[in-house]
Short mmCIF file of C-alpha atoms (C1' of nucleotides) in Angstrom, two decimals:
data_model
loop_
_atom_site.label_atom_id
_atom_site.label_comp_id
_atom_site.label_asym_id
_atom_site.label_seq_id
_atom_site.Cartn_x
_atom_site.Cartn_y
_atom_site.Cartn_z
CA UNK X 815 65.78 -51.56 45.97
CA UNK X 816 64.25 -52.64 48.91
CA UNK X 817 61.49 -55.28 47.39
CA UNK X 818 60.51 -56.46 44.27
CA UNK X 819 57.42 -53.70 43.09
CA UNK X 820 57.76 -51.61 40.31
CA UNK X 821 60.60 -51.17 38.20
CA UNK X 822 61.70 -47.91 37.02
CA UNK X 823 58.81 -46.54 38.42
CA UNK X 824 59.68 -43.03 39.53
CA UNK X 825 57.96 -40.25 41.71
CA UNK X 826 58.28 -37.84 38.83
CA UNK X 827 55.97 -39.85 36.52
CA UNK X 828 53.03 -40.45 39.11
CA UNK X 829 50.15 -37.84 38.93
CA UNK X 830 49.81 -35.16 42.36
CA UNK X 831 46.74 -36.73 42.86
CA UNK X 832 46.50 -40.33 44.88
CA UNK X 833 43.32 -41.01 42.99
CA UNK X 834 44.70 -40.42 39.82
CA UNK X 835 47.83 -42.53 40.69
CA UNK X 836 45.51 -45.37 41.64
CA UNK X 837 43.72 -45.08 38.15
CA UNK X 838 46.87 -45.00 35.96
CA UNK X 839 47.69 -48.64 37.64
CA UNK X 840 44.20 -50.42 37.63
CA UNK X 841 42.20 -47.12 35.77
CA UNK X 842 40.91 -50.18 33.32
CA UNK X 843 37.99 -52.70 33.24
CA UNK X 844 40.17 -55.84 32.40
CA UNK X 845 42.87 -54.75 35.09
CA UNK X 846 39.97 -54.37 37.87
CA UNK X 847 38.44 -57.56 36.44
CA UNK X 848 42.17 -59.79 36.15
CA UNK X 849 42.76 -58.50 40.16
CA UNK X 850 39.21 -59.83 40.92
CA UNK X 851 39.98 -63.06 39.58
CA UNK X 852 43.43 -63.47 40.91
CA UNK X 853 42.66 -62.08 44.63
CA UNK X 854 41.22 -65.79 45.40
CA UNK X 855 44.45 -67.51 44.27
CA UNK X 856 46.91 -68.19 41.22
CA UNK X 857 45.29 -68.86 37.99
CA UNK X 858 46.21 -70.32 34.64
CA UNK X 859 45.62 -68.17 31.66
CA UNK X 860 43.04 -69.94 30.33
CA UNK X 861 41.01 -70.16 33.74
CA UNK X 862 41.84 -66.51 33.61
CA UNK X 863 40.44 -65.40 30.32
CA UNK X 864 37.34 -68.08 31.19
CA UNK X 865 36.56 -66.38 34.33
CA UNK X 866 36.52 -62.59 33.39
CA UNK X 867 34.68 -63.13 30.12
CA UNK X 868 34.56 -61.53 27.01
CA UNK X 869 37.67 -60.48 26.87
CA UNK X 870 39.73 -61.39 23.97
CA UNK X 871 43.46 -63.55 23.66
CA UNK X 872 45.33 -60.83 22.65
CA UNK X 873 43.87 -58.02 25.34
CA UNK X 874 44.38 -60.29 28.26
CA UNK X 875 47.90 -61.05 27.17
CA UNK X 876 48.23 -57.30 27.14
CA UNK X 877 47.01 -56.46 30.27
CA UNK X 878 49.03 -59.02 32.06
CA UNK X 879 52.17 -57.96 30.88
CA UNK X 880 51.25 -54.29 31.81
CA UNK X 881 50.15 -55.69 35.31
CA UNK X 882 53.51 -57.28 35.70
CA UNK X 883 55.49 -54.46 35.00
CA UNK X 884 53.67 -52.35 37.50
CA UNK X 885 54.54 -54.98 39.90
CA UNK X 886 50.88 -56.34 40.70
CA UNK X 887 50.98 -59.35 38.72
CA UNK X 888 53.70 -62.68 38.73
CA UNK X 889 53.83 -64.86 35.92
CA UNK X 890 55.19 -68.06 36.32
CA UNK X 891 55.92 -70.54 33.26
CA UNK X 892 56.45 -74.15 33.65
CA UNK X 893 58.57 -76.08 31.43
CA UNK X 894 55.95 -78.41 30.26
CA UNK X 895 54.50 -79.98 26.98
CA UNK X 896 51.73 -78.54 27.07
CA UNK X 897 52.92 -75.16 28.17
CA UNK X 898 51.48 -74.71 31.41
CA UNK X 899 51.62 -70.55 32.70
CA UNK X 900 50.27 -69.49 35.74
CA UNK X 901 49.38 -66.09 37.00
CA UNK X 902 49.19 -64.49 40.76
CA UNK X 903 48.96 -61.85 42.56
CA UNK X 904 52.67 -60.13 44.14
CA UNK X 905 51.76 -58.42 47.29
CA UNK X 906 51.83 -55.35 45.95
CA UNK X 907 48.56 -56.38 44.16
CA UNK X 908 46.77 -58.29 46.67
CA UNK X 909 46.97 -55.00 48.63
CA UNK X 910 44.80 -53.60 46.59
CA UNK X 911 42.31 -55.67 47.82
CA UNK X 912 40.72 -52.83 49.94
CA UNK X 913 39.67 -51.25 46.10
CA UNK X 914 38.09 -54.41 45.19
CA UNK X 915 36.06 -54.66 48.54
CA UNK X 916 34.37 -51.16 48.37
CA UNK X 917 34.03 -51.95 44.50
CA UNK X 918 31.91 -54.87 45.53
CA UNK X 919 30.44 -53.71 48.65
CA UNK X 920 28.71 -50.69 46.40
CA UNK X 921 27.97 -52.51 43.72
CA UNK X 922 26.13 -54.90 45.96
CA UNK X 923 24.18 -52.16 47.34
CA UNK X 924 23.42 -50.49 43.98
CA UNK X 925 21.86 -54.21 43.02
CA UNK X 926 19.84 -54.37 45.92
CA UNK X 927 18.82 -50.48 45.84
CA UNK X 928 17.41 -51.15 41.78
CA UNK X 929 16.03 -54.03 42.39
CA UNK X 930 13.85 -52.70 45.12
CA UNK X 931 12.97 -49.87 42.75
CA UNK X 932 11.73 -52.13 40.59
CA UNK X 933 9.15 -53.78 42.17
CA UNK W 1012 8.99 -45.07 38.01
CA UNK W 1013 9.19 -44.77 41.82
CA UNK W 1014 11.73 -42.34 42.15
CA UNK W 1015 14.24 -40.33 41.12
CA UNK W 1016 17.29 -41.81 41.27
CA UNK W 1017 17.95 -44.20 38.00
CA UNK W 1018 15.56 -43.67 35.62
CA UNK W 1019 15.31 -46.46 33.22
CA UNK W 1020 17.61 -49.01 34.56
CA UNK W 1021 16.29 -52.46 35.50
CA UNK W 1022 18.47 -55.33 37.62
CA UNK W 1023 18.41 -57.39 34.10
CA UNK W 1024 20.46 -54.64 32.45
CA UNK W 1025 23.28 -54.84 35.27
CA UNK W 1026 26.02 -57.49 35.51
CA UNK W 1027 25.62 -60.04 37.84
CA UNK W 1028 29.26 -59.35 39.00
CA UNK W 1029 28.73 -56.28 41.41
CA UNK W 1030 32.49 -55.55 40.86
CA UNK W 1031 31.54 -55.23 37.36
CA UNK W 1032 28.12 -53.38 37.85
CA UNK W 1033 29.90 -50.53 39.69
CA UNK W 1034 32.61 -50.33 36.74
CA UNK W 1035 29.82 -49.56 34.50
CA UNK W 1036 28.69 -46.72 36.10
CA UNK W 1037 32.32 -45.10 37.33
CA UNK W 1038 34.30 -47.06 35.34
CA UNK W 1039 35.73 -44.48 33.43
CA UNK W 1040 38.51 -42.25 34.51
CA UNK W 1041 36.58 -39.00 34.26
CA UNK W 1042 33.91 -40.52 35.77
CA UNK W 1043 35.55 -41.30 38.76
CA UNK W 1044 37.56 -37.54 38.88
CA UNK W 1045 34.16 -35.82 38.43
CA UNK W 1046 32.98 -37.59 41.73
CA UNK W 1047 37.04 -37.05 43.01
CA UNK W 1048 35.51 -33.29 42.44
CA UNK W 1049 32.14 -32.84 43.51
CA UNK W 1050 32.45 -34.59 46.93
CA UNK W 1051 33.23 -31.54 48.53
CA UNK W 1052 30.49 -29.52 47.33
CA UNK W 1053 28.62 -28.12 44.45
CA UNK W 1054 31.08 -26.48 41.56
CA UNK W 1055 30.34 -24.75 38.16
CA UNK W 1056 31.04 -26.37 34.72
CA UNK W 1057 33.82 -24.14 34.32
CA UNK W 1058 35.28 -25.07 37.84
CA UNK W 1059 34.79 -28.89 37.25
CA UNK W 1060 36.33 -28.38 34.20
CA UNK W 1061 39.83 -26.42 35.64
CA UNK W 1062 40.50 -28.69 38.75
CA UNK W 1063 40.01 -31.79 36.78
CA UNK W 1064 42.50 -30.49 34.49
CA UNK W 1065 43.29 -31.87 30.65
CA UNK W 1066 39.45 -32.95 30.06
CA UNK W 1067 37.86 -31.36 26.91
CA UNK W 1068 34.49 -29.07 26.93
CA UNK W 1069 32.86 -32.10 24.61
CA UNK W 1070 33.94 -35.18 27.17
CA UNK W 1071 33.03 -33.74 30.54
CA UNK W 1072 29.82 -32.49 29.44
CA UNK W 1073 28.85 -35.98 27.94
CA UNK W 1074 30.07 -37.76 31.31
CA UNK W 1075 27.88 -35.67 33.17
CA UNK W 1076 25.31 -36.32 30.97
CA UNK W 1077 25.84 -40.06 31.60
CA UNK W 1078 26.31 -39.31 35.30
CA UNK W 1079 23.06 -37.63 35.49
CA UNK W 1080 20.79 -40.28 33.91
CA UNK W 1081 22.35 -42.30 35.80
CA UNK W 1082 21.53 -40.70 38.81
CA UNK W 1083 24.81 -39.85 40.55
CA UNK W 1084 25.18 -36.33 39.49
CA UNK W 1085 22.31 -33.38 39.46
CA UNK W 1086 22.55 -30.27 37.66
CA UNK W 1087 21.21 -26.92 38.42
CA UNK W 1088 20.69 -24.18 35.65
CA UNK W 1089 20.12 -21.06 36.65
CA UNK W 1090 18.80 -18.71 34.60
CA UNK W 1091 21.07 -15.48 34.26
CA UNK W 1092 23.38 -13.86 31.84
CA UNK W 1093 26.10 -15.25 31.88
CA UNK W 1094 24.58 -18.63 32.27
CA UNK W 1095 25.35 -20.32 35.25
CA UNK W 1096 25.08 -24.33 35.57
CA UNK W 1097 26.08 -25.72 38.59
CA UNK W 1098 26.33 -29.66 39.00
CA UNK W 1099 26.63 -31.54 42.57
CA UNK W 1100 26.27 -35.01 43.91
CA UNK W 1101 23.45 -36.72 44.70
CA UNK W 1102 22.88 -39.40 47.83
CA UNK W 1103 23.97 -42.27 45.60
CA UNK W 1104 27.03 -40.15 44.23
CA UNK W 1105 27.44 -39.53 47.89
CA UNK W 1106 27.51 -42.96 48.84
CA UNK W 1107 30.32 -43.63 46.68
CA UNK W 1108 32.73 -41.92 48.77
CA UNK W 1109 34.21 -45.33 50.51
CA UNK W 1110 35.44 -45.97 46.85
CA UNK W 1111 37.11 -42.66 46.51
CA UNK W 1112 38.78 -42.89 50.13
CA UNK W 1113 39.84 -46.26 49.14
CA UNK W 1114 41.41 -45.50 45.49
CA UNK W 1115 42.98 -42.34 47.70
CA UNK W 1116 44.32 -44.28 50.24
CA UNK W 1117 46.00 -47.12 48.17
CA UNK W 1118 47.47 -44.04 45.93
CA UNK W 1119 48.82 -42.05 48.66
CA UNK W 1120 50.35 -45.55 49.87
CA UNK W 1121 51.85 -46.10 46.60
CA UNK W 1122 53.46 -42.85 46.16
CA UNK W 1123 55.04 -43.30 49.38
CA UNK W 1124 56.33 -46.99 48.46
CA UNK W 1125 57.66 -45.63 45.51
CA UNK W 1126 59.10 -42.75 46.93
CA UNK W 1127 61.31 -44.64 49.19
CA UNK W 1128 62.48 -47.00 46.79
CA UNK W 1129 64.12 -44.41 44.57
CA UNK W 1130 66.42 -43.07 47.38
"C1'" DC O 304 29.43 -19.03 30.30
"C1'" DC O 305 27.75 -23.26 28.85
"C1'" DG O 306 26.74 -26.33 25.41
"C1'" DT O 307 26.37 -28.47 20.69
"C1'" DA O 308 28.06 -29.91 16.13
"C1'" DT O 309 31.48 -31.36 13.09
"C1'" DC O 310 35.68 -33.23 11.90
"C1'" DC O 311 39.52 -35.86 12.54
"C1'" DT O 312 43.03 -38.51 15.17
"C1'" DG O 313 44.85 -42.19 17.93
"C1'" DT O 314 43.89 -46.02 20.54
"C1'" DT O 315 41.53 -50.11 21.95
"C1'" DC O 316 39.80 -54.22 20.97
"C1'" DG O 317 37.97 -58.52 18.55
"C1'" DA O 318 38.66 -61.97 14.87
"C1'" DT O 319 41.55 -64.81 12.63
"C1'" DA O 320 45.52 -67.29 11.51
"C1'" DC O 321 49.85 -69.10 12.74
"C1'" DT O 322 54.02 -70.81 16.13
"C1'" DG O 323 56.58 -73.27 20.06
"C1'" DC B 443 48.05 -74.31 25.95
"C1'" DA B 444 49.73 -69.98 25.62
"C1'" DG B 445 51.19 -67.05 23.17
"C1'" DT B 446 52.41 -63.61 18.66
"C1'" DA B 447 51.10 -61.18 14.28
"C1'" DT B 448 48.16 -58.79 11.45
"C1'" DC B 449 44.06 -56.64 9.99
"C1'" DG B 450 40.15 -53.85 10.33
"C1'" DA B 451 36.21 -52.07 13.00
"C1'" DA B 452 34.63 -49.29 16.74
"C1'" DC B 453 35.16 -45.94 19.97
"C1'" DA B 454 37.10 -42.30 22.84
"C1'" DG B 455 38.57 -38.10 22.86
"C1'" DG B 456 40.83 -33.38 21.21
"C1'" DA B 457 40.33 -29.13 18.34
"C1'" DT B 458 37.64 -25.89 16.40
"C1'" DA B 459 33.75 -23.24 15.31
"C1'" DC B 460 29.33 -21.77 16.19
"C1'" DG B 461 24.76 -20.95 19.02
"C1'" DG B 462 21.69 -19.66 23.14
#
DNA sequence: CCGTATCCTGTTCGATACTG
DNA sequence: CAGTATCGAACAGGATACGG
């Protein structure tokens, strides 16, 4: 127990392959999209669910909770009327931020690449 | 129509995130272990469909499919008995290899994190 | 060997309504 | 505001069988 990560996390149920590992943690759209929008800062839920878009109440509660049992996500709730709840990134998560940059960095190319086709 | 790398796609069809434009082309998790698979070389469907492992006949050949028109994978029938179709990347399924090193990377950090937790 | 077609299952997700 | 609960639609994906 050296730092606060993942909980009962253990070697046995992580795939041989580091890709694969990667893709069981943040393998989904919402995931990728909820790191984008956190890697700037902390976030309240409904900044959150503003900011990705189209994503529904009940998904984005879902994916949070996953995302904080892996480790990559803190949730902090404030003892307020109204409830204020707050979401960041552990380090664990902003780590990841290497994934998001080539993620970006391609997709920025890709964009530039089509819409030179285009014309 | 100026070349041949995405056929019908136009910039209006893409997101304006780019995160979120390069999910829509490898966001999938068979997406992204086809390209895990072909960045070494060329392989055979039946090859592909071995070393990715637990994929059915039905979803690999559709994600090709996909993969083709959209211009990151290219697919080479030759014309013997048996059949023989061989499938390889092309310079923009190339290009995605930063992502793949970076999705490796974290993993292979990961594992190692994890790893030295449990003992 | 590679691919298609059909069927059927589980899962994901959105919409809505309701609670602290 | 930030959930939870429930329902139903849509989709992904496996199994099987058949065709070129």
């Amino acid at each position: 127990m050296t730092e606060k990560t993942a909980l009962g996390v253990s070697s046995q149920d992580l795939p041989a392959c580091p890709v694969e590992t990667t893709l069981k943690l943040i393998g989904n759209k919402w995931e990728v999209l909820v790191l984008r929008d956190l890697m700037p800062g902390t976030k309240r839920f409904g900044e959150l669910k503003q900011s990705i878009g189209g994503v529904s109440q009940k998904v984005l509660t879902a994916k949070l909770r996953e995302m904080e049992a892996s480790g990559l996500v803190e949730r902090h709730v404030y003892a307020e009327v109204p409830p204020r709840v707050e979401y960041s990134l552990t380090p664990l998560g902003r780590s990841l931020k290497p994934v998001l940059d080539s993620l970006e960095q391609w997709g920025t190319a890709y964009k530039k690449k089509v819409a030179a086709t285009v014309r």
